[in-house]
JSON list of C-alpha atoms in Angstrom, two decimals:
[
{"chain": "M", "resi": 203, "resn": "UNK", "atom": "CA", "xyz": [90.03, 81.79, 98.24]},
{"chain": "M", "resi": 204, "resn": "UNK", "atom": "CA", "xyz": [90.80, 84.80, 96.58]},
{"chain": "M", "resi": 205, "resn": "UNK", "atom": "CA", "xyz": [88.69, 87.38, 95.53]},
{"chain": "M", "resi": 206, "resn": "UNK", "atom": "CA", "xyz": [88.40, 90.28, 93.39]},
{"chain": "M", "resi": 207, "resn": "UNK", "atom": "CA", "xyz": [87.16, 92.66, 95.89]},
{"chain": "M", "resi": 208, "resn": "UNK", "atom": "CA", "xyz": [86.51, 96.52, 95.63]},
{"chain": "M", "resi": 209, "resn": "UNK", "atom": "CA", "xyz": [86.60, 99.83, 98.03]},
{"chain": "M", "resi": 210, "resn": "UNK", "atom": "CA", "xyz": [85.78, 102.89, 97.74]},
{"chain": "M", "resi": 211, "resn": "UNK", "atom": "CA", "xyz": [86.64, 105.51, 99.97]},
{"chain": "M", "resi": 212, "resn": "UNK", "atom": "CA", "xyz": [90.11, 103.18, 100.04]},
{"chain": "M", "resi": 213, "resn": "UNK", "atom": "CA", "xyz": [92.37, 106.70, 100.48]},
{"chain": "M", "resi": 214, "resn": "UNK", "atom": "CA", "xyz": [91.59, 106.97, 103.92]},
{"chain": "M", "resi": 215, "resn": "UNK", "atom": "CA", "xyz": [90.26, 105.50, 107.19]},
{"chain": "M", "resi": 216, "resn": "UNK", "atom": "CA", "xyz": [88.10, 102.45, 107.37]},
{"chain": "M", "resi": 217, "resn": "UNK", "atom": "CA", "xyz": [88.36, 102.14, 103.98]},
{"chain": "M", "resi": 218, "resn": "UNK", "atom": "CA", "xyz": [92.70, 102.55, 103.69]},
{"chain": "M", "resi": 219, "resn": "UNK", "atom": "CA", "xyz": [92.00, 99.85, 106.53]},
{"chain": "M", "resi": 220, "resn": "UNK", "atom": "CA", "xyz": [90.07, 97.07, 105.11]},
{"chain": "M", "resi": 221, "resn": "UNK", "atom": "CA", "xyz": [92.16, 97.86, 101.55]},
{"chain": "M", "resi": 222, "resn": "UNK", "atom": "CA", "xyz": [95.45, 97.10, 103.82]},
{"chain": "M", "resi": 223, "resn": "UNK", "atom": "CA", "xyz": [93.96, 94.21, 105.26]},
{"chain": "M", "resi": 224, "resn": "UNK", "atom": "CA", "xyz": [92.43, 92.76, 102.90]},
{"chain": "M", "resi": 225, "resn": "UNK", "atom": "CA", "xyz": [95.01, 93.07, 100.44]},
{"chain": "M", "resi": 226, "resn": "UNK", "atom": "CA", "xyz": [97.45, 91.19, 103.72]},
{"chain": "M", "resi": 227, "resn": "UNK", "atom": "CA", "xyz": [94.64, 88.73, 103.58]},
{"chain": "M", "resi": 228, "resn": "UNK", "atom": "CA", "xyz": [96.27, 87.67, 99.62]},
{"chain": "M", "resi": 229, "resn": "UNK", "atom": "CA", "xyz": [92.79, 89.26, 97.87]},
{"chain": "M", "resi": 230, "resn": "UNK", "atom": "CA", "xyz": [92.97, 90.87, 94.91]},
{"chain": "M", "resi": 231, "resn": "UNK", "atom": "CA", "xyz": [92.18, 94.65, 95.92]},
{"chain": "M", "resi": 232, "resn": "UNK", "atom": "CA", "xyz": [91.11, 97.52, 93.48]},
{"chain": "M", "resi": 233, "resn": "UNK", "atom": "CA", "xyz": [91.16, 100.89, 96.30]},
{"chain": "M", "resi": 234, "resn": "UNK", "atom": "CA", "xyz": [88.59, 103.67, 94.75]},
{"chain": "M", "resi": 235, "resn": "UNK", "atom": "CA", "xyz": [90.42, 106.85, 95.49]},
{"chain": "M", "resi": 236, "resn": "UNK", "atom": "CA", "xyz": [89.26, 110.78, 95.70]},
{"chain": "M", "resi": 237, "resn": "UNK", "atom": "CA", "xyz": [92.60, 112.47, 95.28]},
{"chain": "M", "resi": 238, "resn": "UNK", "atom": "CA", "xyz": [96.14, 111.34, 92.19]},
{"chain": "M", "resi": 239, "resn": "UNK", "atom": "CA", "xyz": [98.14, 111.19, 95.88]},
{"chain": "M", "resi": 240, "resn": "UNK", "atom": "CA", "xyz": [95.58, 108.97, 98.00]},
{"chain": "M", "resi": 241, "resn": "UNK", "atom": "CA", "xyz": [96.26, 106.62, 95.48]},
{"chain": "M", "resi": 242, "resn": "UNK", "atom": "CA", "xyz": [100.25, 106.76, 94.44]},
{"chain": "M", "resi": 243, "resn": "UNK", "atom": "CA", "xyz": [100.10, 106.28, 98.44]},
{"chain": "M", "resi": 244, "resn": "UNK", "atom": "CA", "xyz": [97.95, 103.09, 98.23]},
{"chain": "M", "resi": 245, "resn": "UNK", "atom": "CA", "xyz": [99.21, 101.20, 95.59]},
{"chain": "M", "resi": 246, "resn": "UNK", "atom": "CA", "xyz": [102.85, 101.22, 96.65]},
{"chain": "M", "resi": 247, "resn": "UNK", "atom": "CA", "xyz": [101.50, 99.19, 99.40]},
{"chain": "M", "resi": 248, "resn": "UNK", "atom": "CA", "xyz": [100.76, 96.85, 96.88]},
{"chain": "M", "resi": 249, "resn": "UNK", "atom": "CA", "xyz": [97.45, 97.94, 96.26]},
{"chain": "M", "resi": 250, "resn": "UNK", "atom": "CA", "xyz": [95.72, 98.42, 92.95]},
{"chain": "M", "resi": 251, "resn": "UNK", "atom": "CA", "xyz": [94.18, 101.92, 92.67]},
{"chain": "M", "resi": 252, "resn": "UNK", "atom": "CA", "xyz": [91.67, 104.27, 90.76]},
{"chain": "M", "resi": 253, "resn": "UNK", "atom": "CA", "xyz": [91.04, 107.86, 90.97]},
{"chain": "M", "resi": 254, "resn": "UNK", "atom": "CA", "xyz": [87.33, 108.55, 90.51]},
{"chain": "M", "resi": 255, "resn": "UNK", "atom": "CA", "xyz": [85.07, 112.10, 91.01]},
{"chain": "M", "resi": 256, "resn": "UNK", "atom": "CA", "xyz": [81.86, 111.22, 91.93]},
{"chain": "M", "resi": 257, "resn": "UNK", "atom": "CA", "xyz": [80.92, 114.29, 90.50]},
{"chain": "M", "resi": 258, "resn": "UNK", "atom": "CA", "xyz": [82.15, 113.10, 86.93]},
{"chain": "M", "resi": 259, "resn": "UNK", "atom": "CA", "xyz": [80.34, 110.81, 84.45]},
{"chain": "M", "resi": 260, "resn": "UNK", "atom": "CA", "xyz": [83.50, 109.96, 82.72]},
{"chain": "M", "resi": 261, "resn": "UNK", "atom": "CA", "xyz": [86.00, 109.66, 86.04]},
{"chain": "M", "resi": 262, "resn": "UNK", "atom": "CA", "xyz": [82.37, 107.05, 86.95]},
{"chain": "M", "resi": 263, "resn": "UNK", "atom": "CA", "xyz": [82.58, 105.44, 83.61]},
{"chain": "M", "resi": 264, "resn": "UNK", "atom": "CA", "xyz": [86.24, 104.18, 84.69]},
{"chain": "M", "resi": 265, "resn": "UNK", "atom": "CA", "xyz": [84.99, 101.94, 87.03]},
{"chain": "M", "resi": 266, "resn": "UNK", "atom": "CA", "xyz": [82.98, 99.62, 84.29]},
{"chain": "M", "resi": 267, "resn": "UNK", "atom": "CA", "xyz": [86.17, 98.24, 83.28]},
{"chain": "M", "resi": 268, "resn": "UNK", "atom": "CA", "xyz": [86.77, 96.43, 86.71]},
{"chain": "M", "resi": 269, "resn": "UNK", "atom": "CA", "xyz": [84.63, 93.59, 87.51]},
{"chain": "M", "resi": 270, "resn": "UNK", "atom": "CA", "xyz": [84.76, 92.82, 91.04]},
{"chain": "M", "resi": 271, "resn": "UNK", "atom": "CA", "xyz": [83.36, 89.45, 93.17]},
{"chain": "M", "resi": 272, "resn": "UNK", "atom": "CA", "xyz": [82.91, 92.31, 95.88]},
{"chain": "M", "resi": 273, "resn": "UNK", "atom": "CA", "xyz": [82.11, 95.61, 96.56]}
]
C-alpha cells in the first residue's frame, strides 16, 4: 500500500538516501530540504520537495498544508 511519507533533512545524507529509496518503492515522498538547490536536485529525481527554514515561523507554516501518513 502506497503511503505519503515526509522526510526531513532530505537534501543530503541519510535523509536523501531514504527519500530516494522510498520513492523507488512507489511511495509518495515529500522531501523537506534546507536550500533551493537541494529541493531542485531532489525534484529532478521525482520526489516532491519543499524548502523550509526552521528558524522562520512563516517557512515552517508551509508544512501545515501536508498530511503525510508517516513523518
